[in-house]
Coordinates of C-alpha atoms in Angstrom, one line a residue:
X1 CA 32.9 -36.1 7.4
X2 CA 35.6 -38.8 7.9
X3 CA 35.8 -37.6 11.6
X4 CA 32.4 -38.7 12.1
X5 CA 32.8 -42.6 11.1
X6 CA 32.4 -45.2 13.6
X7 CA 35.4 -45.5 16.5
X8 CA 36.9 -49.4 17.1
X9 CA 36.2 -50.9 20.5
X10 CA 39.6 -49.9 22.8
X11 CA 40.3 -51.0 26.2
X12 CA 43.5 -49.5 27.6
X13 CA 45.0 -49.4 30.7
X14 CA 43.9 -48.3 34.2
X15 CA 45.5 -44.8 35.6
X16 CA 45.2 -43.5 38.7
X17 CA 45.2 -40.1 40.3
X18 CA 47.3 -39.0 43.5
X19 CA 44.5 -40.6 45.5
X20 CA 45.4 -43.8 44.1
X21 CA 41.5 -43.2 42.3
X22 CA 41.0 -44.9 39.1
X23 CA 40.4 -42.4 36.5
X24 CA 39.2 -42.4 32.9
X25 CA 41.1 -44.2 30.4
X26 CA 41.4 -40.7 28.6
X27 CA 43.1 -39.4 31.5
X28 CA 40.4 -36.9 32.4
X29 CA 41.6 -36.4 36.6
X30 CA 38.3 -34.7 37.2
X31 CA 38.1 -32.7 40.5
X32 CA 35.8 -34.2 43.4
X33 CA 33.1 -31.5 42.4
X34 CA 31.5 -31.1 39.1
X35 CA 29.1 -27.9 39.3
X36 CA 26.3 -28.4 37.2
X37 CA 24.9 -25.7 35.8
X38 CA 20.8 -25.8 35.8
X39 CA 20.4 -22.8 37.5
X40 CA 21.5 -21.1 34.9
X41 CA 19.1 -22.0 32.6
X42 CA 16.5 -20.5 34.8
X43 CA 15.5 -23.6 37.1
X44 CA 12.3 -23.0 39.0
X45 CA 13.2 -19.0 39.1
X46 CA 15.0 -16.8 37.1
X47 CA 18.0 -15.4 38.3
X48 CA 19.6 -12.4 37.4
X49 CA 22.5 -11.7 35.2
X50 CA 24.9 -10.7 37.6
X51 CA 24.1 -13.4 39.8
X52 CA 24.6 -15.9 37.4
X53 CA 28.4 -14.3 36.5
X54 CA 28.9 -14.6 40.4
X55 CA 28.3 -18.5 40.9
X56 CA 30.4 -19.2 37.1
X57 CA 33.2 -16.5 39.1
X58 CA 32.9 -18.8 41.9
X59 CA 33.2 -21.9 40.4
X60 CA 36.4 -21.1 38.2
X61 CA 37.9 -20.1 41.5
X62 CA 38.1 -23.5 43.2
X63 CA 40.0 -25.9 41.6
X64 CA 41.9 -23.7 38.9
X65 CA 42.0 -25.0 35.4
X66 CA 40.7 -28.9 36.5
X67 CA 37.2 -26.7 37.4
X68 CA 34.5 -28.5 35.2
X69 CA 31.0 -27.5 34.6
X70 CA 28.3 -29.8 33.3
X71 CA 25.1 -28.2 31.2
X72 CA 23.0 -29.7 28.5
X73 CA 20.7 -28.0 25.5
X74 CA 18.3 -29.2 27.9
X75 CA 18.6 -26.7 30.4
X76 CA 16.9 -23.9 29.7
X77 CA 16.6 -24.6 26.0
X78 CA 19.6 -23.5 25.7
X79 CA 19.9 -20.5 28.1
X80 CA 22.3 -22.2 30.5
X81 CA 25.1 -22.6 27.8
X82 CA 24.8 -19.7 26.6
X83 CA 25.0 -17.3 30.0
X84 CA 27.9 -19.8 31.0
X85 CA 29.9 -18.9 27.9
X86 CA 29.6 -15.3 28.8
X87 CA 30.2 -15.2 32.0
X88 CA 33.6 -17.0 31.2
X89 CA 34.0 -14.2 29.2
X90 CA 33.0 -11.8 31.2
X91 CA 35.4 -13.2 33.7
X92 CA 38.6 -13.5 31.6
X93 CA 38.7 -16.9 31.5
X94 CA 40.7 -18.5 28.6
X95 CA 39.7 -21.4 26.5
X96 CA 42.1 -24.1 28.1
X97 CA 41.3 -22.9 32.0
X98 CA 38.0 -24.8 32.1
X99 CA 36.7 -28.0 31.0
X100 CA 32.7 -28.2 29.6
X101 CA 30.7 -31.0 29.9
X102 CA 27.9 -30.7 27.4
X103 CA 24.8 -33.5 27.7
X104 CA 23.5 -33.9 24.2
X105 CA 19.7 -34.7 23.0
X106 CA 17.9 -31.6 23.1
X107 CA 18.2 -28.7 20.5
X108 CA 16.6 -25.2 20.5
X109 CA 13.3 -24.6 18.7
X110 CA 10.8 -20.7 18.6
X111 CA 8.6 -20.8 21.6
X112 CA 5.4 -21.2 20.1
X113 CA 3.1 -20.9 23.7
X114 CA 3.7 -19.3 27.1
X115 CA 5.7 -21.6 28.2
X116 CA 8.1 -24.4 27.1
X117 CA 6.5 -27.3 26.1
X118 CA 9.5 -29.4 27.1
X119 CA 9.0 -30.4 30.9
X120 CA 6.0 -27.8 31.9
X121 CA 6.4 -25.7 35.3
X122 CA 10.4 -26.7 35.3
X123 CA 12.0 -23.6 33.3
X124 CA 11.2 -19.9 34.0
X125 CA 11.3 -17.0 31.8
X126 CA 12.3 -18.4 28.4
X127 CA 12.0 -17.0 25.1
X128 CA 12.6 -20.7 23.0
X129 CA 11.5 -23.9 23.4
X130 CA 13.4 -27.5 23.3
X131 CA 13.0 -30.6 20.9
X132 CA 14.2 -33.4 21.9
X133 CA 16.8 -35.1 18.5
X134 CA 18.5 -38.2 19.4
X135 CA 19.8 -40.6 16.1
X136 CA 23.7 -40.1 14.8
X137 CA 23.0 -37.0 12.6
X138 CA 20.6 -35.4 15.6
X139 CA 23.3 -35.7 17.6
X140 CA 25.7 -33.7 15.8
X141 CA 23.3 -30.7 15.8
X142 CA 22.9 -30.9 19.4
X143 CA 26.7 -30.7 19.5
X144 CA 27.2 -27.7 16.8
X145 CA 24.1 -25.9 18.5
X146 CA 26.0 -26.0 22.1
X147 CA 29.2 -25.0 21.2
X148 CA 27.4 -22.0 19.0
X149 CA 25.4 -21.2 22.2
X150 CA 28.8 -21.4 24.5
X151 CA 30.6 -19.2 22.0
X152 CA 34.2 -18.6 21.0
X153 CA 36.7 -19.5 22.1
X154 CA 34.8 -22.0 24.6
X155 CA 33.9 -25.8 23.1
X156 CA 32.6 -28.4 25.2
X157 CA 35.3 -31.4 25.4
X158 CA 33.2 -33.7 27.7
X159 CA 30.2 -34.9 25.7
X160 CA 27.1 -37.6 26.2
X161 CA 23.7 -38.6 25.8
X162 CA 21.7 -36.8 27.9
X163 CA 18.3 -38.8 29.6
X164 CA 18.7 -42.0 27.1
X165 CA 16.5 -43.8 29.6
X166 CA 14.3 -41.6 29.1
X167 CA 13.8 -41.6 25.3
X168 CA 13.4 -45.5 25.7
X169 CA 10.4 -45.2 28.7
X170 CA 8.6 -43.3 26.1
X171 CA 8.5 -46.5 23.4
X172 CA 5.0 -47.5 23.0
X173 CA 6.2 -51.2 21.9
X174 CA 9.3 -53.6 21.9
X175 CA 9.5 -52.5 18.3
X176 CA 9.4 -49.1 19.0
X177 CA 11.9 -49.6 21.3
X178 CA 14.2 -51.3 19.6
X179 CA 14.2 -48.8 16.9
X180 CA 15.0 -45.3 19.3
X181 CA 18.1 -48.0 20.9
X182 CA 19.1 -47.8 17.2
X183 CA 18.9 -44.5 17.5
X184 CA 21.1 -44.0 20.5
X185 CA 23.8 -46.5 19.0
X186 CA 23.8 -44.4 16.1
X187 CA 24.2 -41.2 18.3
X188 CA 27.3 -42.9 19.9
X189 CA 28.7 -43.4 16.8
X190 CA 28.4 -40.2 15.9
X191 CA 30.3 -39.0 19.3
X192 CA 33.2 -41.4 18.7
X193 CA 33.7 -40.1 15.5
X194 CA 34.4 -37.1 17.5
X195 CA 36.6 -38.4 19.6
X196 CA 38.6 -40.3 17.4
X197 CA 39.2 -37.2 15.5
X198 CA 40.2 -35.1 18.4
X199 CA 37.1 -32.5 18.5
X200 CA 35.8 -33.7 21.7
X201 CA 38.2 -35.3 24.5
X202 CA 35.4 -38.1 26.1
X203 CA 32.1 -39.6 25.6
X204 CA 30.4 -40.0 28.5
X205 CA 26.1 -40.8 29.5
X206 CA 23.8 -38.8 31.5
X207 CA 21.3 -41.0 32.8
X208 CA 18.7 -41.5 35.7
X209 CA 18.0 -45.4 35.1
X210 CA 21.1 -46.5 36.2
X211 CA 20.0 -50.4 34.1
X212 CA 19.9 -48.2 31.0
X213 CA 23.1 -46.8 31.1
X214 CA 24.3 -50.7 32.1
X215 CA 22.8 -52.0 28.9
X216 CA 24.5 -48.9 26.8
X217 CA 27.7 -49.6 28.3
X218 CA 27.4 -53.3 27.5
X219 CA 27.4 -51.9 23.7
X220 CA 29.5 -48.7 23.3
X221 CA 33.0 -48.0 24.9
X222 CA 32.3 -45.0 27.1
X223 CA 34.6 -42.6 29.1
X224 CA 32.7 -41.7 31.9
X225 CA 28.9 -42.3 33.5
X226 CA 26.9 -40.0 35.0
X227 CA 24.5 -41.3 37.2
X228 CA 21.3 -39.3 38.6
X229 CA 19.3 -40.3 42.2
X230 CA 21.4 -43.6 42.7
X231 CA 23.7 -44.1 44.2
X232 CA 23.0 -42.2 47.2
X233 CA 23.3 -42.6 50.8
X234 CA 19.5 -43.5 50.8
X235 CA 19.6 -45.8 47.5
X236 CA 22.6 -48.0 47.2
X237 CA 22.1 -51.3 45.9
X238 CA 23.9 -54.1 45.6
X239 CA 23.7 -54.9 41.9
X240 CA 24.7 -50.8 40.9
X241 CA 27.8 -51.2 43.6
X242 CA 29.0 -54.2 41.6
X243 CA 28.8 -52.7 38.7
X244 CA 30.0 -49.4 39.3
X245 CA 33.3 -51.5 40.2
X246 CA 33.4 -53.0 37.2
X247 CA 33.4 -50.1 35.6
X248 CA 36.4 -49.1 37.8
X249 CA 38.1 -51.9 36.8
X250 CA 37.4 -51.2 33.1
X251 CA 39.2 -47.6 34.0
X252 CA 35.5 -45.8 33.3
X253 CA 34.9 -42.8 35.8
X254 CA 31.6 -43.0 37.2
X255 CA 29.9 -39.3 38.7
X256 CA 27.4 -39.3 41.1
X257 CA 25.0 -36.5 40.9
X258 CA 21.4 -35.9 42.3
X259 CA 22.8 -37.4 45.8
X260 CA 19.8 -35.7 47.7
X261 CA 16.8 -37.2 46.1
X262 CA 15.5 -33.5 45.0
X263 CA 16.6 -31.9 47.8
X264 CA 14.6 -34.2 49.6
X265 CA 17.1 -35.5 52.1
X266 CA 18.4 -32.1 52.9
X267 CA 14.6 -30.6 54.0
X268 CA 12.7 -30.6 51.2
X269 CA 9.0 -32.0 50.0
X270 CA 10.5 -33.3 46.6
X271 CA 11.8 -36.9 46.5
X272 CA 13.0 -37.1 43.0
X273 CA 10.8 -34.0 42.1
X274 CA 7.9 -35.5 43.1
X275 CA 5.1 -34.1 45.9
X276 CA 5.7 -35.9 49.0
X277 CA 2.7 -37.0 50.9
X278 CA 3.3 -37.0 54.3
X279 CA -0.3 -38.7 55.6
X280 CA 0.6 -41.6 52.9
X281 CA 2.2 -44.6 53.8
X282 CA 5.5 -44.2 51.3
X283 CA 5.3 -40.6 52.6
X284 CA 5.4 -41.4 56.7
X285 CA 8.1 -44.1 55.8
X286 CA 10.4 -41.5 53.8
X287 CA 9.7 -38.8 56.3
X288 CA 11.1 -40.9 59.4
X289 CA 13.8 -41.9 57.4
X290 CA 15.3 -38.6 57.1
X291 CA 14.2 -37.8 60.4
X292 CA 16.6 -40.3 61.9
X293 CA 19.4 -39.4 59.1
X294 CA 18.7 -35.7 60.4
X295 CA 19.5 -36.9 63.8
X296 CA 22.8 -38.7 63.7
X297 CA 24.1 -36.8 61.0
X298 CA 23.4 -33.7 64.0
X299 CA 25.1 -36.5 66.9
X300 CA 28.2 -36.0 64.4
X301 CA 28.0 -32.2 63.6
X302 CA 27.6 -32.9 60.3
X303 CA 25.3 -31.4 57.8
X304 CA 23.1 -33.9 55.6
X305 CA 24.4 -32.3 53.0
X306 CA 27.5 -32.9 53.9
X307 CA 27.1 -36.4 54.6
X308 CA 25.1 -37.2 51.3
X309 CA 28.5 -36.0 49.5
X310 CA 30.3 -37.8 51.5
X311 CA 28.5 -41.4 51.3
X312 CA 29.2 -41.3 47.4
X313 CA 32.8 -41.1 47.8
X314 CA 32.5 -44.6 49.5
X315 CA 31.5 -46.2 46.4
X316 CA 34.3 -47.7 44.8
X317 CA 34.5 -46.1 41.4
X318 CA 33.3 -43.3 42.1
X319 CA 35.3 -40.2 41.4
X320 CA 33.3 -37.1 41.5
X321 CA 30.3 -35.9 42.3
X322 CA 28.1 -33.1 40.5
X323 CA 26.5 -30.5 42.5
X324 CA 24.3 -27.5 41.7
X325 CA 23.2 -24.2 43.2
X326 CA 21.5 -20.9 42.4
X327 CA 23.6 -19.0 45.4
X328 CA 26.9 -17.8 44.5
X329 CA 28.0 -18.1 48.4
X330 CA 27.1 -21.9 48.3
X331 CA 29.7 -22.9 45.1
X332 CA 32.8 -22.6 47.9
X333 CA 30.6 -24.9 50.7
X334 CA 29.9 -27.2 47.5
X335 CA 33.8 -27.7 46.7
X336 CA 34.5 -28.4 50.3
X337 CA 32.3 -30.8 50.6
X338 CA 33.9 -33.0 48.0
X339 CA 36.9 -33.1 50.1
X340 CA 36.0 -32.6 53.8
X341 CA 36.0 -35.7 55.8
X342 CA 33.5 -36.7 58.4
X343 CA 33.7 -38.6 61.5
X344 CA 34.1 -42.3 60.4
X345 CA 31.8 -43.3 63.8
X346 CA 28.7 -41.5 61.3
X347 CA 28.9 -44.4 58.9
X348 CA 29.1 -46.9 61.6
X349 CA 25.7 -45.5 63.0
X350 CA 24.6 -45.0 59.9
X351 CA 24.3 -48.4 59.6
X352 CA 23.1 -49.8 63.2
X353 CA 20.2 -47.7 62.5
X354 CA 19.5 -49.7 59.5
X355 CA 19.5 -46.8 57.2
X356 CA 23.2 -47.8 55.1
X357 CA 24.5 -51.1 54.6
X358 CA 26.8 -52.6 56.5
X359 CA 29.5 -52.7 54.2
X360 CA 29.5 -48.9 53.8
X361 CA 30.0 -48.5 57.7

């Protein structure tokens, strides 16, 4: 199709929002809080219907028709997408009252085992599997399978590559990696077809390796990033805080998602879903860490929650953050969060502890 040919490179002006935040060139004026939508896909437990309904309720409740939820064919092979389309039904919900993000790169396939094969232990209770299909025609099926999964009248406008870092680390050689960047490239052109022809509203990346999705960018005019683990008020490093300003500049809206490391900095064993081992050395040196964190972030009455939310919105460039939860009570604390302040006297602290740098105080 003609819609799908290759977009020119555009660079148009920066807008703001009533903030004075930049915003996408496409004008997207995302709300502070993105909720992502994992859980419904049947993350580390299955959760029932009606509970499901109850957090999509919740989340169309907060920030009217700028709400925004993010899912991927990844989550839940599938599963996600689909229970999020029918709870918008289920909940009246018209077409233009919501705005879907939908990370591309993984289409439904028959389970074939007991489990997924896709990411072992992750997903709970599925009946199909996932594949993963990245090049410019796999691209397009990822995009017709979601919006077939979501279901009339609901269409996902925000669209991306979802885990491109990924499908790189698992080259074998230069050559092989060379050839699956081809395949992304090809994959973008396939989106900005889209775009050009008005079937989706903005291309975007989902990515954890924050370098990756700098190289991509260096190649293919993007309207927002999605960045997993970094920054966050544990990780923040110079070279990513540069560049997330230049994407600023550049009028590219960067979200900041998987701000707690796992749920790591908030209490858990996971750093970046991996087993923490507290008698190792990387183990006692992330544990005290947090411990301190824990402390002043208590000093303040804040919650580390809170305050992880909160450092991200310090970043220049940085315009919304994407949460996720599997308790319909939590999707109202998650909204505030993107908008509460804190004490100021935190950061400063913060920083004399030697756990953020000083320019973030």
């Amino acid at each position: 199709m003609a819609c799908y040919a290759k977009s020119r490179h555009v660079t148009e002006g920066l807008r703001y929002d009533h903030r004075g935040m930049v915003t996408a060139t496409c004008d997207l004026h995302l709300p502070p809080v993105i909720f992502g939508i994992s859980a419904l896909g049947n993350l580390y437990k299955a959760i029932p219907e009606q509970t499901k309904q109850a957090i999509v309720k919740a989340g169309v409740g907060c920030f009217g028709d700028r709400t925004v939820f993010d899912g991927a064919g990844k989550y839940g092979a599938g599963l996600a997408l689909e229970c999020l389309g029918r709870s918008l039904r289920a909940v009246g919900r018209p077409a233009d009252g919501v705005l879907i993000s939908n990370k591309l790169g993984w289409r439904r396939t028959p389970l074939s085992g007991p489990e997924p094969t896709f990411e072992p232990g992750a997903w709970v209770g599925l009946t199909h599997d996932a594949v993963q299909d990245i090049s410019h025609d796999g691209i397009l099926r990822c995009w017709e399978e979601g919006d077939r999964l979501l279901g009339s009248p609901f269409t996902a406008r925000l669209v991306s590559v979802h885990d491109p870092d990924e499908y790189l680390a698992a080259a074998r050689s230069p050559a092989e990696r060379e050839r699956r960047f081809a395949d992304i490239l090809g994959a973008y052109h396939a989106l900005a077809g889209l775009r050009r022809c008005g079937a989706v509203r903005a291309v975007g990346i989902g990515c954890k390796d924050w370098r990756v999705a700098r190289e991509i960018t260096k190649q293919v005019r993007l309207d927002w990033v999605m960045l997993a683990c970094a920054p966050t008020v544990y990780s923040h490093p110079d070279e990513l805080i540069d560049w997330i300003a230049d994407l600023a500049r550049q009028g590219i809206a960067v979200i900041d998602s998987a701000l707690f490391h796992g749920g790591f900095l908030t209490g858990g064993d996971r750093f970046d879903y991996r087993l923490i081992e507290a008698s190792s050395l990387d183990g006692r040196r992330l544990i005290a860490w947090r411990a301190r964190f824990h402390e002043l972030c208590a000093t303040h009455g804040v919650t580390p929650a809170a305050a992880c939310v909160r450092f991200a919105f310090r970043v220049p460039g940085v315009v919304s953050v994407a949460l996720n939860t599997a308790d319909p009570a939590r999707v109202a604390v998650n909204a505030a969060m993107g908008t509460t302040e804190v004490p100021g006297q935190l950061w400063h602290d913060l920083a004399d502890a030697g756990l953020i740098d000083r320019r973030f105080a």
